[in-house]
Short mmCIF file of C-alpha atoms and ligand atoms in Angstrom, two decimals:
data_model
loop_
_atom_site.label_atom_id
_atom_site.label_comp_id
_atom_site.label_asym_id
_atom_site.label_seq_id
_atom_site.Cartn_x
_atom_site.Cartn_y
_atom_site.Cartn_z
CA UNK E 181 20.82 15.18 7.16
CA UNK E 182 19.23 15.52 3.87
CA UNK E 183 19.75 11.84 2.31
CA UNK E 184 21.40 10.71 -0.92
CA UNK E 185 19.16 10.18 -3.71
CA UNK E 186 20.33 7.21 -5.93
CA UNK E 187 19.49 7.52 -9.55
CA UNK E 188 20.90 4.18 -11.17
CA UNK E 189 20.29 0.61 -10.50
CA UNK E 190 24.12 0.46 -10.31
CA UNK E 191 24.73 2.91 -7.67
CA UNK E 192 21.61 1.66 -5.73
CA UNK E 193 22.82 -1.64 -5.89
CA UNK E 194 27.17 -0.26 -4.91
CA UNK E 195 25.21 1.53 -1.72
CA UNK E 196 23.07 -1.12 -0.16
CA UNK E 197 26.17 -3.34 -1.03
CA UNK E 198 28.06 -1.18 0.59
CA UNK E 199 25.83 -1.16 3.85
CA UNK E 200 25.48 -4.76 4.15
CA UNK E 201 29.54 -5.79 4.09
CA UNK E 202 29.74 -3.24 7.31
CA UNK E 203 27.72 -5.90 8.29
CA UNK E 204 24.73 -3.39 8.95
CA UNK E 205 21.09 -4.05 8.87
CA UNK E 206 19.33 -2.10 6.15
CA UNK E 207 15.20 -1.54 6.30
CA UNK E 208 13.34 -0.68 2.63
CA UNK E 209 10.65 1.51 2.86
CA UNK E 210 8.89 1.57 -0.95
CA UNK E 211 6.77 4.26 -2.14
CA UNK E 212 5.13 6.87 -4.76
CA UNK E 213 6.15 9.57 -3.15
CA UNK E 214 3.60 12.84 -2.27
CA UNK E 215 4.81 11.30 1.24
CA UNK E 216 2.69 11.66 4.37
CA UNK E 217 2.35 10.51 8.09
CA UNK E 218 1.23 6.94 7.19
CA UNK E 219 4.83 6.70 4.81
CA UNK E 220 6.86 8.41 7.84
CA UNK E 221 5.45 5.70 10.35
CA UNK E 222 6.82 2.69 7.87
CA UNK E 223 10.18 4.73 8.00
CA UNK E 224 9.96 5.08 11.85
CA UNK E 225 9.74 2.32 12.33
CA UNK E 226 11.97 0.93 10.14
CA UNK E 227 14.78 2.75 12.21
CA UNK E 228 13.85 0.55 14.89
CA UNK E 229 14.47 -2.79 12.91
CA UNK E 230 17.36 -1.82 11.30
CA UNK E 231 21.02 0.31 11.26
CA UNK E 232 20.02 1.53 7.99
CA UNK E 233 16.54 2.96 6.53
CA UNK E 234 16.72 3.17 2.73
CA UNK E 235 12.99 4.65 0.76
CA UNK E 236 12.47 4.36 -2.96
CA UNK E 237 9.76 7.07 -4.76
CA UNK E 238 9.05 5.92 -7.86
CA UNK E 239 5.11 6.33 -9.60
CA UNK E 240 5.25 2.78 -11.34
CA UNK E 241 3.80 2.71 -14.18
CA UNK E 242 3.02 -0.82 -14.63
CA UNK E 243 0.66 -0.76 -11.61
CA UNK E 244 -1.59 1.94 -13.33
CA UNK E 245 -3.94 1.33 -15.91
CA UNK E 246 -4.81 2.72 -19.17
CA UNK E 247 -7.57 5.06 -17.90
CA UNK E 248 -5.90 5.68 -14.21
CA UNK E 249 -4.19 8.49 -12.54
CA UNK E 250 -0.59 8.21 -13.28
CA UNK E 251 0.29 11.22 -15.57
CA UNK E 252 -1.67 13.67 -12.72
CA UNK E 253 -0.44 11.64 -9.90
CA UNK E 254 0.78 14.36 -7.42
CA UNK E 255 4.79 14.43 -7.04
CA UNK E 256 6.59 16.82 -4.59
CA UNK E 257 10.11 15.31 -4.36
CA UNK E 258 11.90 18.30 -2.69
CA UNK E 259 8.83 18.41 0.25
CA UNK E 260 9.30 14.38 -0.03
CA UNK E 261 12.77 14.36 0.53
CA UNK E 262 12.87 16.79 3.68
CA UNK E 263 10.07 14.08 5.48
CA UNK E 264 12.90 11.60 4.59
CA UNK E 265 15.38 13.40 5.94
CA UNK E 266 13.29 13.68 9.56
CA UNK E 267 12.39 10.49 9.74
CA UNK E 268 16.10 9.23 9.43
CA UNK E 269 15.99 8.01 5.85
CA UNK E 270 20.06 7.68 4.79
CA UNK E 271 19.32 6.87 0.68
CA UNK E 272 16.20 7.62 -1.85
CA UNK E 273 16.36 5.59 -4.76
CA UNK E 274 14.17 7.37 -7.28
CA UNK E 275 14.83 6.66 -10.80
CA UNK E 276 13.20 7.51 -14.07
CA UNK E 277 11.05 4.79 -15.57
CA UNK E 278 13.26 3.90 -18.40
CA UNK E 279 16.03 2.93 -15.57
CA UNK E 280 13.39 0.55 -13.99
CA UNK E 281 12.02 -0.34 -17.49
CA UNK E 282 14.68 -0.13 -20.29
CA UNK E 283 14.27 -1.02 -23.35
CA UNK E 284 13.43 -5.46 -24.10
CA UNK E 285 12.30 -5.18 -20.19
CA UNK E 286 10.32 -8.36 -20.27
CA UNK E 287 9.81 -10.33 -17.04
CA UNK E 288 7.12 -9.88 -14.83
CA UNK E 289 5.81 -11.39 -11.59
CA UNK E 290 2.03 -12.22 -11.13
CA UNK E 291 1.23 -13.51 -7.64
CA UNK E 292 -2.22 -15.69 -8.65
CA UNK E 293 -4.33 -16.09 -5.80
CA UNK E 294 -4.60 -12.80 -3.17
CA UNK E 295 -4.48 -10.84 -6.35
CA UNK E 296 -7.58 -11.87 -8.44
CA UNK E 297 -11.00 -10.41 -6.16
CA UNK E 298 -11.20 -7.29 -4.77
CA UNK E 299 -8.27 -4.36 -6.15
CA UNK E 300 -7.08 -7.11 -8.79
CA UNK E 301 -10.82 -7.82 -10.07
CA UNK E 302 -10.88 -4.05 -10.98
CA UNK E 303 -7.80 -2.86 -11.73
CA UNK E 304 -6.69 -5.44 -14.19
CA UNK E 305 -2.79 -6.00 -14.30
CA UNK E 306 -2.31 -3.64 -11.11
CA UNK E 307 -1.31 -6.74 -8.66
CA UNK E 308 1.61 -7.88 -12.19
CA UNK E 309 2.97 -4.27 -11.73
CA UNK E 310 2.88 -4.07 -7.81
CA UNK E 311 4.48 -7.51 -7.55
CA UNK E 312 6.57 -7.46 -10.56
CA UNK E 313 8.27 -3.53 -8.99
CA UNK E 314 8.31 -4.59 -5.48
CA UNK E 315 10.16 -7.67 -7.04
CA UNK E 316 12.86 -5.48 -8.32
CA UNK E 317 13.18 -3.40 -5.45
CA UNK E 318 13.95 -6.41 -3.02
CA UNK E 319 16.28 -8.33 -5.38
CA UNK E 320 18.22 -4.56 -5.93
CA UNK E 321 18.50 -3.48 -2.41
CA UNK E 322 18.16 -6.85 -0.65
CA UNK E 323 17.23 -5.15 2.39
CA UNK E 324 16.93 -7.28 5.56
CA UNK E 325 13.54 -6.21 6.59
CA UNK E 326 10.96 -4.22 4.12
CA UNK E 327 7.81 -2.70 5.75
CA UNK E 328 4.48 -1.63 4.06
CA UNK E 329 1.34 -0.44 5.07
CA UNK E 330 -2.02 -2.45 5.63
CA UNK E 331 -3.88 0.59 4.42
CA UNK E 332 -3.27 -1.23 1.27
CA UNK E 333 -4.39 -4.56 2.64
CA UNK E 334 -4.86 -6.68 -0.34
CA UNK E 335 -1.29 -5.30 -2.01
CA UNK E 336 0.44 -6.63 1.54
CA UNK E 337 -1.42 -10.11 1.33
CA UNK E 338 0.51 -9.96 -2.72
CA UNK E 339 3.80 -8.86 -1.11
CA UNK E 340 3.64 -11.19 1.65
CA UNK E 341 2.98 -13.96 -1.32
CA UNK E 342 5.85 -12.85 -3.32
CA UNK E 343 8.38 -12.84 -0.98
CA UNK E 344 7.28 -15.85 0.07
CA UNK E 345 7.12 -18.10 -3.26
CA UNK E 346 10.56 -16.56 -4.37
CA UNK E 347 12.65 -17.40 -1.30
CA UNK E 348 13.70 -13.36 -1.49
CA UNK E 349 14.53 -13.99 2.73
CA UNK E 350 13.70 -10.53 3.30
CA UNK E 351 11.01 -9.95 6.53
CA UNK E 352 7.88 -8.00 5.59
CA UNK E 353 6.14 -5.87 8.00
CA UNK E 354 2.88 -4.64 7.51
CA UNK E 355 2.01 -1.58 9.55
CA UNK E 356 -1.10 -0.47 10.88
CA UNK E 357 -3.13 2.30 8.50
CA UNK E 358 -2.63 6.11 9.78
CA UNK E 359 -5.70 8.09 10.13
CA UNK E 360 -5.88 11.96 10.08
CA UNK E 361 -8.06 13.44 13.35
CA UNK E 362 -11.38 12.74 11.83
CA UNK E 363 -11.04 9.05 10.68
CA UNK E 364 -9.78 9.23 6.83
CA UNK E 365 -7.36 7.27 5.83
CA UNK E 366 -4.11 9.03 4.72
CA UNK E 367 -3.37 8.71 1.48
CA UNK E 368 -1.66 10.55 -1.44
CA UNK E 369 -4.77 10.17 -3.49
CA UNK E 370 -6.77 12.20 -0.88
CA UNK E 371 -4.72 15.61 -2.00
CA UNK E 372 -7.50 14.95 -5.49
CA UNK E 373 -10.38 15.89 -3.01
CA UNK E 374 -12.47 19.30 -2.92
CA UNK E 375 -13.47 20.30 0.49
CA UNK E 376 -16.84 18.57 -0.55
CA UNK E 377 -15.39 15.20 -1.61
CA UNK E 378 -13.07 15.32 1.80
CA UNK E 379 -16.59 15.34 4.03
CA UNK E 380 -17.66 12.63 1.86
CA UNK E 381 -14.85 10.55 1.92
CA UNK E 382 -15.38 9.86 6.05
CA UNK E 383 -18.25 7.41 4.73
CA UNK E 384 -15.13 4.87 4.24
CA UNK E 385 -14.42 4.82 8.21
CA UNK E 386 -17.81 5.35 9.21
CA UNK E 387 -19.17 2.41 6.98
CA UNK E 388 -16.30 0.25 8.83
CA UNK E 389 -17.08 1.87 12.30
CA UNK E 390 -21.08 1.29 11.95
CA UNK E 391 -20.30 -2.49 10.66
CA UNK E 392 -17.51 -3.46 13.87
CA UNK E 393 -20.51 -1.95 16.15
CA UNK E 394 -22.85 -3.94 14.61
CA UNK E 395 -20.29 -7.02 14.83
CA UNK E 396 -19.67 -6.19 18.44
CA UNK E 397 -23.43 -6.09 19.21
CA UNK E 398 -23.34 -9.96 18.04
CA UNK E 399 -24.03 -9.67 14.15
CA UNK E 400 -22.07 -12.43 12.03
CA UNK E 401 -23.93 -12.69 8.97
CA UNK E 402 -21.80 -10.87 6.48
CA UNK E 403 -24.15 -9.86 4.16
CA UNK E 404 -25.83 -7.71 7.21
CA UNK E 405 -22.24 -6.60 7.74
CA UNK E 406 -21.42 -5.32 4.71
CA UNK E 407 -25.45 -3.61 4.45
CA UNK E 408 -24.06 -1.17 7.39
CA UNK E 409 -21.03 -0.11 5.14
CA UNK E 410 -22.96 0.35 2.22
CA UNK E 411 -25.89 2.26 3.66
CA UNK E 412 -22.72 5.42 4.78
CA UNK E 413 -21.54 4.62 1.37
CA UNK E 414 -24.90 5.59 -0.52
CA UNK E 415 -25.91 8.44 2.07
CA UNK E 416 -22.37 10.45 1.39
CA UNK E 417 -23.00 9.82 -2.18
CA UNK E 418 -20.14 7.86 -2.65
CA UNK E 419 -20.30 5.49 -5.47
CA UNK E 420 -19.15 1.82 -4.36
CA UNK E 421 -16.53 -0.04 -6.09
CA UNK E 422 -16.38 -3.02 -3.92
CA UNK E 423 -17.48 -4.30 -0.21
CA UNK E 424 -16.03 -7.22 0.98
CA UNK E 425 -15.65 -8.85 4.22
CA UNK E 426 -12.98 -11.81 3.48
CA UNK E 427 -10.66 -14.35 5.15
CA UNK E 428 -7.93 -12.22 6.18
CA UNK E 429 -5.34 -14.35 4.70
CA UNK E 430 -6.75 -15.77 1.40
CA UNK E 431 -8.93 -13.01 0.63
CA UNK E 432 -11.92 -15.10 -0.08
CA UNK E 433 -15.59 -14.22 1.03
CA UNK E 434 -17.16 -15.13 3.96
CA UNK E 435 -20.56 -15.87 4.42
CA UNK E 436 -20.45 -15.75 8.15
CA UNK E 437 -17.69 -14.41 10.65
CA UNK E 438 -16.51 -17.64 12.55
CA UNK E 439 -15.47 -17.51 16.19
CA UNK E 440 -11.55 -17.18 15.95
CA UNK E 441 -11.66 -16.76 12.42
CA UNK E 442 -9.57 -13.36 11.42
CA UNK E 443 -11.75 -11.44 9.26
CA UNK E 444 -11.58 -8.07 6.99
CA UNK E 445 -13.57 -5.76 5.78
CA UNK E 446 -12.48 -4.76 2.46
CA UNK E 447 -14.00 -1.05 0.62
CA UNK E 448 -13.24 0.65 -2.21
CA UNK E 449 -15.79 3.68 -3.11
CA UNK E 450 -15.45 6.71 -5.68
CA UNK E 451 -15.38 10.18 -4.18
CA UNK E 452 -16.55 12.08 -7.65
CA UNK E 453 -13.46 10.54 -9.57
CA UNK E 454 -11.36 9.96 -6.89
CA UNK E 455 -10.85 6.46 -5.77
CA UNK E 456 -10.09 5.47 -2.49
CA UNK E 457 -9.53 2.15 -0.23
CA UNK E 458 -9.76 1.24 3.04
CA UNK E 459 -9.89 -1.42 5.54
CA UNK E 460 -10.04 -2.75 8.79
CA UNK E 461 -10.00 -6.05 10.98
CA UNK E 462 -13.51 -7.68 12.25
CA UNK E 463 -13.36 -10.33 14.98
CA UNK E 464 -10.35 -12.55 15.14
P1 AMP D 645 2.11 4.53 -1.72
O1 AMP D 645 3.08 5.66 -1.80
O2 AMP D 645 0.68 4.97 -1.65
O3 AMP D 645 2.38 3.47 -2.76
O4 AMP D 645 2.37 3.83 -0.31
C1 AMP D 645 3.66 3.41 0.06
C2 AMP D 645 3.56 2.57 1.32
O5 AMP D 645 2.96 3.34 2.36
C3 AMP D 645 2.66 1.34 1.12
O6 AMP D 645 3.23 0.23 1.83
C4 AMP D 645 1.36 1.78 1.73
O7 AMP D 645 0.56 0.72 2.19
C5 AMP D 645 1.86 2.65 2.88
N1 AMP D 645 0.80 3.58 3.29
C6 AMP D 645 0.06 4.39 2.51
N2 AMP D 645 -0.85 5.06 3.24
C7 AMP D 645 -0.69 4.66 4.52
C8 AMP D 645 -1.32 4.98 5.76
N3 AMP D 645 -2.33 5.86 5.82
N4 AMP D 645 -0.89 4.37 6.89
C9 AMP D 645 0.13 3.48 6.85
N5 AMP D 645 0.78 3.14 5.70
C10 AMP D 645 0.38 3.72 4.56
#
């Protein structure tokens, strides 16, 4: 059934009212729409968590800087709302910016720590607009359980924060990143890419892939580590924003992988003008 698409804060927050006082357990699913697999998995499973699976699409833009994508980020809502409607979403809230943001808006939410290397060291004010949205979304809906995707590692480690320091009570799932066939991380960003700029972009997973061999084969030094990412990086052509194998709480360097220590490997690497993240676990 196609769902109902909320407009308003106040109907948004009369439905998911409305859904908890049947005494129903409703799942939050947020998003910027242009949805793919790695969004349908989060709603999934979300169904399996909860009575109730509620998405918002909304391109925030307090998360975007100056210079960044937001006025050509791609939008398909009628395509978006169909993947909804298979995956067993009930409500999309997707509002206009000025019902998010209305006039003397004023109050933001800056999570300190997890957000200042990495993303946050190069995106200035991105982690304020994630955390300050994702904020609003959990104190409108109060869903019981909200579920996001570790493709976007560093934003979960903010979210986790967040809900965390502000008593919101709501459980946060992070979900593990969907890959197309040939390794790439899915993302709405990877719709930018020529055909070109799509081989390229498999230096991301290979980088990762050649480093976790390298780990397997008994490498710890990080700095070795991070080489075997790099050297894919500069052989596709891909300019490199940032490679970073970190604590895979606190997000700080490492200078060695530690026996039992849970580890990440962090990258972020331009495609032409595309940007695009990825990540994955080493050791643990
Ligand atoms: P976005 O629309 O890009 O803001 O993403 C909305 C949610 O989907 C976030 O929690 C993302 O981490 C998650 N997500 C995006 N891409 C993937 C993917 N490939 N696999 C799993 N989750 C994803």
């Amino acid at each position: 059934m196609a769902p109902l698409v909320l407009r308003t804060v106040a109907e948004t927050a009369a439905w998911a009212e409305s859904i908890r006082r049947s005494g129903r357990r409703l799942a939050l699913v947020p998003t910027m729409g242009y949805l793919h697999d790695g969004h349908v998995s989060l709603m999934r499973e979300g169904r399996g968590r909860a009575d109730v699976v509620a998405a918002s699409i909304f391109v925030n833009p307090t998360q975007f800087g100056p210079t960044e994508d937001l006025s050509r980020y791609p939008r398909d809502m009628e395509g978006d709302l169909a993947k909804c409607a298979s995956a067993g979403v009930e409500a999309v809230f997707a509002p206009e910016p000025s019902e998010v943001y209305p006039p003397g808006f004023q109050t933001y939410v800056e999570v300190t720590q997890v957000s200042q290397g990495q993303c946050g060291a190069r995106r200035p004010g991105h982690f304020k607009g994630v955390a300050t949205v994702v904020t609003k979304l959990l104190c409108l809906f109060k869903p019981h359980v909200a579920l996001f995707g570790e493709k976007d590692y560093q934003q979960l480690q903010v979210i986790r924060a967040l809900e965390r320091d502000l008593n919101l009570g709501v459980e946060i799932i992070g979900m593990p990143t969907i890959r197309e066939a040939d390794g790439l991380a899915m993302s709405s960003r990877n719709a930018y890419l020529s055909p070109e700029g799509r081989k390229q972009a498999l230096a991301l997973s290979r980088g990762m892939a050649a480093a976790q061999a390298l780990y397997r084969q008994g490498t710890r030094e990080v700095p070795v580590l991070v080489s075997a990412v790099r050297r894919e990086l500069e052989a596709a052509g891909l300019r490199e924003d940032y490679v970073e194998l970190v604590d895979a709480t606190s997000l700080s360097p490492l200078s060695t992988v530690s026996p039992g220590q849970p580890a990440r490997l962090l990258v972020a690497a331009f495609v032409g003008t595309t940007r695009l993240i990825d990540n994955q676990p080493i050791g643990g």
